[in-house]
Amino acid sequence: MKKVLVANRGEIAVRIIRACRQLGIETVAVYSDVDRDSLHVQLADEAFCIGSKDLKDSYLNMNNILVAVGLSQADAVHPGFGFLSENPEFARLCEQVGVKFIGPSASVIEKMGDKSVARETMIAAGVPVVPGSDGLIESATDGKEVAKKLGYPVLVKAAAGGGGRGMRVIQAEEEFELHFQAAKQEADLAFGDGRMYFSGGRQGSFCCEL
Amino acid sequence: MMKIEELQKLLQTIDSLSLIRVEIETDGLRLITDKSERPALTQSGSAPTVERIQQSLGKREETVEPFVEETIEVEGSTFTSPIIGTYYAAPGPDADNYVEVGAKVKKDQTICIVEAMKLMNEVTAEEDCEILECLIEDGQPVEYGQPLFRVKKV
Amino acid sequence: MATGACISAAAVKAASVVNYENAGTIEFVVSNDFSFYFIEMNTRIQVEHPVTEMVTGIDLIQAQLLIAQGEPFDIEQEKIEIQGHSIECRLNAEDPAHQFRPSPGLITSLRVPGGFGVRMDSAVYAGYEVLPYYDSMVGKLIVHAETRELAIAKMLQALSELEIGGLKTNRAFHLEILNHPDFLEQRIHTKWLETDWK
């Protein structure tokens, strides 16, 4: 690996560029036109403006990022977190154009990144999972039915989600429609995927990330 | 107080001038821009050396140039690339260029190609205009928003 | 086995059943009777990865690069030791007076804390403008110390040194939490901010 393209912005892009440089790997930054003065652009060996400030035109645009990969002849892509980091299609496209995606394979991202499939996988492996719906919430009406069975408050989350985006705690049935749609829209905007599922939020619990 | 847009425009203007350091003070706003060389972090694989840092620190201590109103008249406006890709002046290696300097083009006329992911994207003129200058060479990578031509509306 | 060790074992199991390669995060919730449940897996580097780096001494981003490069991975699970305690505070450009709504703007000055076991991961500098189009996170402040108490003390010091001029941030909110008796005596849970705060 001689050259890594960092498909992200902000603090994590800087963190990755630093790590690459310390290992003697060259770095390529990509940025939207409003990010010209960003630190990641300043610190990378090369930088390519890939689109406008709109996420779908720049940091979420797989096509434009892969063009920058081609122009810079980078041999690997680090997706950071957020944006395309958990997008199996992007990982697959990277594999197809012969550039290393720094992360798990597209099929594993698909399996674990889809939160409802991940739950099923963990149940099969005997890992205890939070009580919740065993699949996707197809509509707000279906969701309300399941929420009634689970008991409020319920936690709805984006199947493609992460980092708190597309996630809402719903306290009562009257609020369900409003919060569900808001979370769904947020997920759609942030990940281009508005599929939702339930994740049980228990009163008085700790969150533990390993 | 100055609006953000106004400030951005001012900064862009200052940036386009070849001034090292500019200080402006106007109704409640104090603005200092400094283009004196910083340690070159972007040089491939080379950490900033003590010499380079000292060198750039030395440059910072140079006397401050007074701000002089300077207007550079450049004819026409720039036509920028709508996408990232590779710039091609002609449809094929043996074909004629879409446009040459001095050509007058109609709105929606193809003026060049930007290739992205093996797709040849025809870039068209936004209005009737004359090509004053081509700012990029055939086969070179272009970024989003990078100036391709200097044009004059006709 | 202690709950922490059980959770670690479940995490390793979860990663191996899917033949996981490269960095990932497995999230669990622990209920007040110390039983624990899988929530989700993030198939990427985590925002909080510096905490893991500080307590294990492993540079996770470099590890990701080395794994991707196909280099022999010489970190053995059994040899990973957790040392001390680490805390990370996410610094967001947001307005505490208005429900923490995003508050972008120009950073006019910046004073960054430092010292042994204090780390600031950020992409901002004095003169940088935090843009309204993206995430409001401007940086992460991370501390590492021998015990939780010492880590809290270190974070309090670091946060009080930190100054991001011209921007409204959640800095003071972090200070309030760190000084709160519930936080100090570990009486916190996932609904704590909603139900027991203030």
Coordinates of C-alpha atoms in Angstrom, one line a residue:
Chain A
M1 CA 0.0 0.0 0.0
K2 CA 1.7 3.2 -1.2
K3 CA -1.1 5.7 -1.3
V4 CA -4.4 5.9 0.7
L5 CA -7.3 8.1 -0.3
V6 CA -9.3 9.3 2.7
A7 CA -13.0 9.4 1.8
N8 CA -14.0 11.7 4.7
R9 CA -13.5 15.1 6.3
G10 CA -12.9 16.7 9.6
E11 CA -11.2 15.2 12.6
I12 CA -11.2 11.6 11.5
A13 CA -9.7 12.4 8.1
V14 CA -6.9 14.2 9.9
R15 CA -6.5 11.3 12.2
I16 CA -6.1 8.8 9.3
I17 CA -3.7 11.1 7.4
R18 CA -1.5 11.3 10.4
A19 CA -1.4 7.5 10.8
C20 CA -0.6 7.0 7.1
R21 CA 2.2 9.5 7.1
Q22 CA 3.8 7.9 10.2
L23 CA 3.8 4.6 8.3
G24 CA 5.3 6.3 5.2
I25 CA 2.1 6.0 3.2
E26 CA 1.1 8.9 0.9
T27 CA -2.3 10.4 1.4
V28 CA -5.0 11.8 -0.9
A29 CA -7.8 14.0 0.5
V30 CA -11.1 14.6 -1.2
Y31 CA -13.2 17.6 -0.3
S32 CA -16.3 19.6 -1.2
D33 CA -15.8 23.1 -2.6
V34 CA -16.7 24.7 0.8
D35 CA -14.0 22.6 2.5
R36 CA -11.1 24.1 0.6
D37 CA -9.6 25.5 3.9
S38 CA -10.0 22.3 5.9
L39 CA -7.1 20.8 7.8
H40 CA -7.4 17.5 6.0
V41 CA -6.9 19.2 2.7
Q42 CA -3.8 21.0 4.0
L43 CA -2.2 17.9 5.6
A44 CA -2.7 15.4 2.7
D45 CA -0.1 15.0 0.0
E46 CA -2.7 15.5 -2.7
A47 CA -6.3 16.8 -2.6
F48 CA -9.1 16.7 -5.0
C49 CA -12.3 18.8 -5.0
I50 CA -15.0 16.3 -5.8
G51 CA -18.2 18.3 -5.7
S52 CA -20.4 20.9 -4.1
K53 CA -21.3 21.2 -0.4
D54 CA -24.2 18.8 -0.8
L55 CA -23.3 15.4 0.6
K56 CA -24.8 13.6 -2.3
D57 CA -22.5 15.5 -4.7
S58 CA -19.3 15.0 -2.7
Y59 CA -18.7 12.9 0.5
L60 CA -21.6 10.5 -0.4
N61 CA -20.9 10.4 -4.1
M62 CA -19.2 7.1 -4.8
N63 CA -18.7 7.9 -8.4
N64 CA -16.8 11.2 -7.7
I65 CA -14.7 9.6 -5.0
L66 CA -13.8 6.7 -7.3
V67 CA -12.8 9.2 -10.0
A68 CA -10.5 10.8 -7.5
V69 CA -9.1 7.3 -6.7
G70 CA -8.4 6.9 -10.4
L71 CA -6.8 10.3 -10.9
S72 CA -4.6 10.0 -7.9
Q73 CA -3.8 6.3 -8.5
A74 CA -4.4 5.5 -4.8
D75 CA -4.3 1.8 -4.0
A76 CA -6.5 1.9 -1.0
V77 CA -9.5 3.9 0.4
H78 CA -10.1 4.6 4.1
P79 CA -13.8 5.5 4.6
G80 CA -13.4 6.9 8.2
F81 CA -16.8 6.8 10.1
G82 CA -20.2 8.1 8.9
F83 CA -20.6 8.9 5.2
L84 CA -19.8 5.8 3.1
S85 CA -18.0 3.8 5.9
E86 CA -20.8 1.3 6.3
N87 CA -22.1 1.2 2.7
P88 CA -21.6 -2.3 1.3
E89 CA -22.1 -1.0 -2.3
F90 CA -19.2 1.4 -1.9
A91 CA -17.0 -1.4 -0.5
R92 CA -18.0 -3.6 -3.4
L93 CA -17.3 -0.9 -6.0
C94 CA -13.9 -0.5 -4.5
E95 CA -13.2 -4.2 -4.8
Q96 CA -14.5 -4.1 -8.4
V97 CA -12.2 -1.2 -9.5
G98 CA -9.3 -3.0 -7.8
V99 CA -8.7 -0.6 -4.9
K100 CA -8.4 -1.9 -1.3
F101 CA -11.3 -0.8 0.9
I102 CA -9.9 -0.4 4.4
G103 CA -12.5 -2.3 6.4
P104 CA -14.3 -5.6 6.3
S105 CA -15.6 -7.1 3.1
A106 CA -18.8 -5.9 1.4
S107 CA -20.7 -9.0 2.4
V108 CA -19.8 -8.6 6.1
I109 CA -20.8 -4.9 6.1
E110 CA -24.0 -6.0 4.5
K111 CA -24.6 -8.6 7.1
M112 CA -23.6 -6.6 10.2
G113 CA -24.4 -3.1 8.9
D114 CA -28.0 -4.1 8.3
K115 CA -29.0 -3.9 12.0
S116 CA -31.9 -6.2 11.6
V117 CA -29.8 -9.0 9.9
A118 CA -27.1 -8.4 12.6
R119 CA -29.6 -9.1 15.3
E120 CA -30.7 -12.3 13.6
T121 CA -27.0 -13.4 13.2
M122 CA -26.3 -12.8 16.9
I123 CA -29.4 -14.6 18.0
A124 CA -28.2 -17.6 15.9
A125 CA -24.8 -17.4 17.5
G126 CA -26.2 -17.4 21.0
V127 CA -25.2 -13.8 21.8
P128 CA -27.9 -12.2 23.9
V129 CA -29.7 -9.4 22.1
V130 CA -31.9 -6.5 23.2
P131 CA -35.6 -7.3 23.1
G132 CA -37.0 -5.6 20.0
S133 CA -38.6 -6.3 16.6
D134 CA -37.0 -9.2 14.7
G135 CA -37.1 -7.4 11.4
L136 CA -37.7 -4.1 9.7
I137 CA -40.5 -1.8 10.5
E138 CA -42.4 -1.6 7.2
S139 CA -44.6 1.3 8.0
A140 CA -45.6 3.6 10.9
T141 CA -48.8 1.6 11.3
D142 CA -47.0 -1.7 11.6
G143 CA -44.5 0.0 13.9
K144 CA -47.2 1.1 16.3
E145 CA -48.6 -2.5 16.6
V146 CA -45.1 -3.8 17.5
A147 CA -44.4 -0.9 19.9
K148 CA -47.7 -1.7 21.7
K149 CA -46.4 -5.2 22.3
L150 CA -42.9 -4.1 23.4
G151 CA -44.3 -1.4 25.6
Y152 CA -43.3 2.3 25.6
P153 CA -40.7 3.9 25.5
V154 CA -39.3 2.3 22.4
L155 CA -36.2 3.1 20.5
V156 CA -36.4 3.2 16.7
K157 CA -33.1 3.1 14.8
A158 CA -32.0 3.3 11.2
A159 CA -31.0 -0.1 9.7
A160 CA -28.1 1.6 8.0
G161 CA -27.5 3.8 11.0
G162 CA -24.7 4.7 13.4
G163 CA -23.5 7.7 15.3
G164 CA -26.9 8.5 16.7
R165 CA -28.4 9.5 13.3
G166 CA -31.8 8.2 12.4
M167 CA -32.5 7.3 16.0
R168 CA -35.4 8.3 18.2
V169 CA -36.8 7.4 21.6
I170 CA -40.6 7.3 21.4
Q171 CA -42.3 7.8 24.7
A172 CA -46.0 7.3 23.7
E173 CA -48.2 6.1 20.9
E174 CA -49.4 9.6 20.0
E175 CA -45.9 10.6 19.2
F176 CA -45.1 7.5 17.2
E177 CA -45.9 8.8 13.7
L178 CA -44.1 12.1 14.1
H179 CA -40.8 10.7 15.6
F180 CA -40.8 7.7 13.3
Q181 CA -41.1 9.8 10.2
A182 CA -38.5 12.3 11.4
A183 CA -36.0 9.5 12.2
K184 CA -36.7 7.9 8.9
Q185 CA -36.1 11.1 7.0
E186 CA -32.9 11.7 8.9
A187 CA -31.7 8.2 8.1
D188 CA -32.5 8.8 4.4
L189 CA -30.6 12.0 4.3
A190 CA -27.6 10.8 6.3
F191 CA -27.2 7.3 4.8
G192 CA -29.4 7.3 1.7
D193 CA -31.3 4.5 3.4
G194 CA -34.6 5.0 5.3
R195 CA -35.2 1.5 6.6
M196 CA -36.0 1.4 10.3
Y197 CA -36.1 -1.2 13.1
F198 CA -36.8 -1.4 16.8
S199 CA -34.1 -1.6 19.4
G200 CA -35.2 -2.0 23.0
G201 CA -34.1 0.7 25.3
R202 CA -34.3 -0.5 28.8
Q203 CA -34.8 1.9 31.7
G204 CA -31.7 2.2 33.8
S205 CA -29.2 0.5 31.5
F206 CA -25.6 1.3 30.5
C207 CA -24.4 1.4 27.0
C208 CA -21.2 -0.4 26.5
E209 CA -19.1 -0.3 23.3
L210 CA -16.3 -2.7 22.6
Chain B
M1 CA -21.1 44.4 11.0
M2 CA -20.1 42.7 7.8
K3 CA -22.2 39.7 6.6
I4 CA -20.5 36.3 6.2
E5 CA -21.0 36.5 2.4
E6 CA -19.4 39.9 2.3
L7 CA -16.5 38.7 4.4
Q8 CA -16.0 35.7 2.1
K9 CA -16.0 37.9 -0.9
L10 CA -13.4 40.2 0.7
L11 CA -11.2 37.2 1.6
Q12 CA -11.5 35.9 -1.9
T13 CA -10.4 39.2 -3.3
I14 CA -7.5 39.4 -0.9
D15 CA -6.6 35.9 -1.7
S16 CA -6.5 36.6 -5.4
L17 CA -3.9 39.4 -4.9
S18 CA -0.3 38.7 -4.5
L19 CA 0.0 40.2 -1.0
I20 CA 1.8 38.4 1.8
R21 CA 0.0 40.0 4.7
V22 CA -3.1 42.2 4.9
E23 CA -4.6 43.9 7.9
I24 CA -7.9 45.7 7.8
E25 CA -9.9 47.4 10.5
T26 CA -13.4 48.5 9.8
D27 CA -16.6 48.9 11.8
G28 CA -16.1 46.4 14.6
L29 CA -14.1 44.0 12.5
R30 CA -10.4 43.4 12.6
L31 CA -9.1 41.1 9.8
I32 CA -5.6 39.9 9.3
T33 CA -4.6 37.5 6.6
D34 CA -1.1 36.1 6.4
K35 CA 0.2 34.2 3.4
S36 CA 3.8 34.0 4.6
E37 CA 5.1 30.5 4.2
R38 CA 4.2 27.9 6.8
P39 CA 6.2 24.7 7.4
A40 CA 5.5 22.6 4.3
L41 CA 3.3 19.8 5.7
T42 CA 2.1 18.7 2.4
Q43 CA 5.4 17.7 0.9
S44 CA 5.3 14.0 0.3
G45 CA 6.7 11.8 3.0
S46 CA 8.8 14.6 4.6
A47 CA 8.3 15.8 8.1
P48 CA 8.8 19.5 8.7
T49 CA 12.5 19.9 9.5
V50 CA 13.9 22.3 12.1
E51 CA 15.5 24.3 9.2
R52 CA 12.2 24.7 7.3
I53 CA 10.3 25.8 10.4
Q54 CA 13.0 28.3 11.3
Q55 CA 13.0 29.5 7.7
S56 CA 9.3 30.1 7.7
L57 CA 9.4 31.6 11.2
G58 CA 12.0 34.0 9.8
K59 CA 9.7 35.0 7.0
R60 CA 6.9 35.7 9.4
E61 CA 8.9 38.5 11.0
E62 CA 9.3 40.4 7.8
T63 CA 7.9 43.9 7.8
V64 CA 4.2 44.2 7.3
E65 CA 3.3 45.5 3.9
P66 CA 0.7 48.3 4.0
F67 CA -2.6 47.5 2.5
V68 CA -2.8 49.1 -0.9
E69 CA -6.0 49.1 -2.9
E70 CA -5.2 47.1 -6.0
T71 CA -7.6 46.2 -8.7
I72 CA -6.6 43.7 -11.4
E73 CA -8.8 44.0 -14.4
V74 CA -9.3 40.6 -16.0
E75 CA -11.5 40.5 -19.0
G76 CA -14.4 38.0 -19.0
S77 CA -15.3 35.4 -16.5
T78 CA -14.2 31.8 -15.8
F79 CA -16.0 28.7 -16.9
T80 CA -15.6 26.0 -14.3
S81 CA -15.7 22.2 -14.5
P82 CA -19.1 20.8 -13.3
I83 CA -17.5 17.5 -12.2
I84 CA -14.2 15.9 -11.2
G85 CA -12.6 13.9 -14.0
T86 CA -10.2 14.1 -16.9
Y87 CA -10.4 17.0 -19.3
Y88 CA -10.4 16.4 -23.0
A89 CA -10.4 19.2 -25.6
A90 CA -11.6 16.9 -28.4
P91 CA -13.9 13.9 -28.9
G92 CA -11.1 11.6 -29.9
P93 CA -7.3 11.5 -30.2
D94 CA -7.4 12.4 -34.0
A95 CA -10.4 14.7 -33.9
D96 CA -10.4 18.5 -33.9
N97 CA -10.8 20.3 -30.6
Y98 CA -14.4 21.3 -29.7
V99 CA -13.3 24.9 -29.4
E100 CA -10.2 27.0 -30.0
V101 CA -9.3 30.3 -28.4
G102 CA -11.3 33.0 -30.2
A103 CA -14.2 30.7 -31.0
K104 CA -17.7 32.1 -30.5
V105 CA -19.9 29.4 -29.1
K106 CA -23.7 29.2 -28.7
K107 CA -25.5 28.3 -25.5
D108 CA -25.6 24.5 -25.0
Q109 CA -22.8 23.9 -27.5
T110 CA -20.3 21.3 -26.4
I111 CA -17.0 22.9 -25.5
C112 CA -15.1 20.0 -24.0
I113 CA -15.4 16.6 -22.4
V114 CA -14.7 15.6 -18.8
E115 CA -14.3 11.9 -18.5
A116 CA -15.4 10.3 -15.2
M117 CA -15.6 6.5 -14.6
K118 CA -15.2 5.8 -18.4
L119 CA -18.2 8.1 -19.1
M120 CA -17.6 10.9 -21.5
N121 CA -19.5 13.8 -20.1
E122 CA -20.0 16.6 -22.6
V123 CA -19.7 20.0 -21.1
T124 CA -21.8 22.6 -22.7
A125 CA -21.7 26.4 -22.7
E126 CA -24.1 28.1 -20.3
E127 CA -24.6 31.1 -22.6
D128 CA -23.5 32.5 -25.9
C129 CA -19.9 33.4 -25.4
E130 CA -16.4 33.8 -26.8
I131 CA -13.5 31.6 -25.6
L132 CA -10.7 34.0 -24.5
E133 CA -8.3 31.5 -23.0
C134 CA -8.1 27.8 -22.3
L135 CA -6.8 27.3 -18.8
I136 CA -6.0 23.6 -18.8
E137 CA -4.2 21.1 -21.0
D138 CA -5.7 18.2 -22.8
G139 CA -5.8 15.0 -20.8
Q140 CA -5.2 16.7 -17.4
P141 CA -7.2 15.9 -14.3
V142 CA -9.7 18.5 -13.3
E143 CA -11.5 19.0 -10.0
Y144 CA -15.0 20.1 -9.4
G145 CA -15.1 23.9 -9.7
Q146 CA -11.7 24.2 -11.4
P147 CA -11.6 27.0 -14.1
L148 CA -11.4 25.5 -17.6
F149 CA -11.9 28.5 -19.8
R150 CA -11.9 32.3 -19.6
V151 CA -15.0 33.4 -21.5
K152 CA -16.7 36.6 -22.5
K153 CA -20.4 36.8 -22.9
V154 CA -21.5 37.9 -26.4
Chain C
M1 CA -16.3 -14.0 35.2
A2 CA -16.9 -10.3 35.6
T3 CA -19.5 -8.7 33.4
G4 CA -16.8 -6.8 31.4
A5 CA -14.9 -10.0 30.6
C6 CA -18.2 -11.8 29.6
I7 CA -19.0 -8.9 27.3
S8 CA -15.5 -9.0 25.8
A9 CA -15.9 -12.8 25.2
A10 CA -19.3 -12.2 23.5
A11 CA -17.8 -9.5 21.3
V12 CA -15.0 -11.8 20.2
K13 CA -17.5 -14.5 19.5
A14 CA -19.8 -12.1 17.5
A15 CA -16.8 -11.0 15.4
S16 CA -15.6 -14.5 14.7
V17 CA -19.0 -16.0 13.7
V18 CA -19.1 -13.5 10.8
N19 CA -15.3 -14.0 10.0
Y20 CA -14.8 -10.3 10.7
E21 CA -11.7 -8.6 9.3
N22 CA -10.4 -5.2 10.3
A23 CA -11.7 -2.8 13.0
G24 CA -15.3 -2.9 14.2
T25 CA -17.3 -2.1 17.2
I26 CA -19.9 -4.2 19.0
E27 CA -22.3 -2.3 21.2
F28 CA -24.1 -3.8 24.2
V29 CA -26.4 -2.5 26.8
V30 CA -25.9 -3.6 30.4
S31 CA -29.1 -3.6 32.6
N32 CA -29.0 -2.9 36.3
D33 CA -28.9 -6.6 37.1
F34 CA -25.6 -6.7 35.1
S35 CA -27.1 -8.9 32.3
F36 CA -26.1 -7.6 28.9
Y37 CA -27.5 -7.5 25.4
F38 CA -26.1 -7.0 21.9
I39 CA -27.4 -3.8 20.3
E40 CA -25.5 -3.5 17.0
M41 CA -22.2 -3.8 15.3
N42 CA -20.5 -0.8 13.6
T43 CA -18.4 -2.2 10.8
R44 CA -15.9 0.7 10.9
I45 CA -13.6 2.7 13.1
Q46 CA -15.6 4.2 16.1
V47 CA -15.7 7.9 17.0
E48 CA -14.6 6.8 20.5
H49 CA -11.6 4.8 19.2
P50 CA -9.1 7.0 21.1
V51 CA -10.5 5.6 24.4
T52 CA -9.6 2.1 23.3
E53 CA -6.2 3.3 22.0
M54 CA -5.4 5.0 25.3
V55 CA -6.2 2.0 27.6
T56 CA -4.6 -0.6 25.3
G57 CA -1.7 1.3 23.8
I58 CA -2.7 0.1 20.3
D59 CA -2.9 2.6 17.5
L60 CA -6.2 1.4 15.9
I61 CA -5.9 3.4 12.7
Q62 CA -2.4 2.1 12.1
A63 CA -3.6 -1.4 12.9
Q64 CA -6.4 -1.0 10.2
L65 CA -3.8 0.0 7.7
L66 CA -1.5 -2.9 8.5
I67 CA -4.4 -5.4 8.3
A68 CA -5.5 -3.9 5.0
Q69 CA -1.9 -4.3 3.8
G70 CA -2.1 -8.0 4.7
E71 CA 0.8 -7.7 7.1
P72 CA 1.0 -10.5 9.8
F73 CA -1.2 -9.3 12.7
D74 CA 1.0 -9.6 15.8
I75 CA -1.5 -8.5 18.4
E76 CA -2.8 -11.5 20.4
Q77 CA -6.1 -11.2 22.1
E78 CA -4.7 -12.7 25.3
K79 CA -1.9 -10.1 25.5
I80 CA -4.1 -7.1 25.2
E81 CA -4.2 -5.5 28.7
I82 CA -6.4 -2.7 29.7
Q83 CA -4.4 -0.2 31.6
G84 CA -5.9 2.7 33.6
H85 CA -9.0 4.7 32.7
S86 CA -9.7 6.9 29.7
I87 CA -12.5 9.5 29.0
E88 CA -13.4 11.1 25.8
C89 CA -15.5 14.3 25.5
R90 CA -16.9 15.2 22.1
L91 CA -16.7 18.9 21.5
N92 CA -19.6 20.1 19.4
A93 CA -20.3 23.5 18.0
E94 CA -23.7 23.8 19.5
D95 CA -25.7 26.3 21.6
P96 CA -26.4 25.0 25.2
A97 CA -28.9 27.9 25.7
H98 CA -31.0 26.7 22.8
Q99 CA -31.5 22.9 23.1
F100 CA -27.9 22.3 21.8
R101 CA -28.8 23.3 18.3
P102 CA -25.9 23.5 15.9
S103 CA -24.0 26.7 16.1
P104 CA -21.6 27.1 13.3
G105 CA -19.2 30.0 12.9
L106 CA -15.7 31.4 12.7
I107 CA -13.2 30.2 15.3
T108 CA -11.5 33.4 16.3
S109 CA -9.0 31.9 18.8
L110 CA -8.0 28.5 20.0
R111 CA -6.3 27.4 23.2
V112 CA -5.6 23.7 23.3
P113 CA -5.0 21.9 26.6
G114 CA -2.1 19.5 26.9
G115 CA 0.1 17.5 29.3
F116 CA 0.7 13.9 30.1
G117 CA -2.2 11.7 29.0
V118 CA -4.1 14.6 27.4
R119 CA -5.0 14.3 23.7
M120 CA -7.0 16.5 21.4
D121 CA -8.1 15.0 18.1
S122 CA -9.6 17.8 16.0
A123 CA -9.5 19.4 12.6
V124 CA -10.0 23.0 13.6
Y125 CA -7.6 25.9 14.0
A126 CA -7.9 29.6 14.8
G127 CA -9.4 31.3 11.7
Y128 CA -11.2 28.1 10.6
E129 CA -14.9 28.4 10.0
V130 CA -17.1 25.6 11.3
L131 CA -19.6 25.1 8.4
P132 CA -23.3 24.7 8.8
Y133 CA -23.5 21.9 6.2
Y134 CA -21.8 19.1 8.2
D135 CA -21.6 17.5 11.6
S136 CA -21.3 19.9 14.5
M137 CA -18.4 18.0 16.1
V138 CA -15.3 20.2 16.1
G139 CA -13.0 17.8 18.0
K140 CA -12.5 15.2 20.7
L141 CA -10.7 15.7 24.0
I142 CA -9.3 12.5 25.4
V143 CA -7.6 11.8 28.7
H144 CA -5.9 8.8 30.2
A145 CA -4.9 8.2 33.8
E146 CA -4.4 5.4 36.3
T147 CA -7.9 5.5 37.8
R148 CA -11.3 6.9 37.0
E149 CA -11.0 9.6 39.6
L150 CA -7.6 10.7 38.2
A151 CA -9.0 10.6 34.7
I152 CA -11.9 12.8 35.7
A153 CA -9.6 15.3 37.4
K154 CA -7.4 15.3 34.3
M155 CA -10.4 16.0 32.1
L156 CA -11.7 18.8 34.3
Q157 CA -8.3 20.4 34.0
A158 CA -8.1 19.9 30.3
L159 CA -11.6 21.3 29.7
S160 CA -11.0 24.3 31.8
E161 CA -7.9 25.1 29.8
L162 CA -9.7 24.6 26.5
E163 CA -10.9 27.8 24.8
I164 CA -12.6 27.9 21.5
G165 CA -13.1 31.6 20.8
G166 CA -16.0 32.9 18.8
L167 CA -18.0 29.6 18.9
K168 CA -20.7 28.3 21.2
T169 CA -19.8 24.8 22.3
N170 CA -20.9 22.1 24.8
R171 CA -17.6 22.5 26.8
A172 CA -19.4 23.9 30.0
F173 CA -22.0 21.1 29.7
H174 CA -19.2 18.5 29.9
L175 CA -17.8 20.3 33.0
E176 CA -21.2 20.1 34.7
I177 CA -21.5 16.4 34.0
L178 CA -18.0 15.6 35.2
N179 CA -18.7 17.6 38.4
H180 CA -22.1 16.0 39.0
P181 CA -22.3 13.7 42.1
D182 CA -24.2 11.0 40.1
F183 CA -21.3 10.9 37.6
L184 CA -18.7 10.9 40.3
E185 CA -20.4 8.1 42.2
Q186 CA -21.2 6.1 39.0
R187 CA -25.0 6.4 39.3
I188 CA -25.4 7.1 35.6
H189 CA -27.4 5.2 33.0
T190 CA -28.6 5.6 29.4
K191 CA -31.7 7.6 30.5
W192 CA -29.8 9.7 33.1
L193 CA -29.7 12.9 31.2
E194 CA -33.5 12.7 30.5
T195 CA -34.6 11.7 34.0
D196 CA -32.1 12.6 36.7
W197 CA -30.2 15.5 35.3
K198 CA -30.7 18.7 37.4

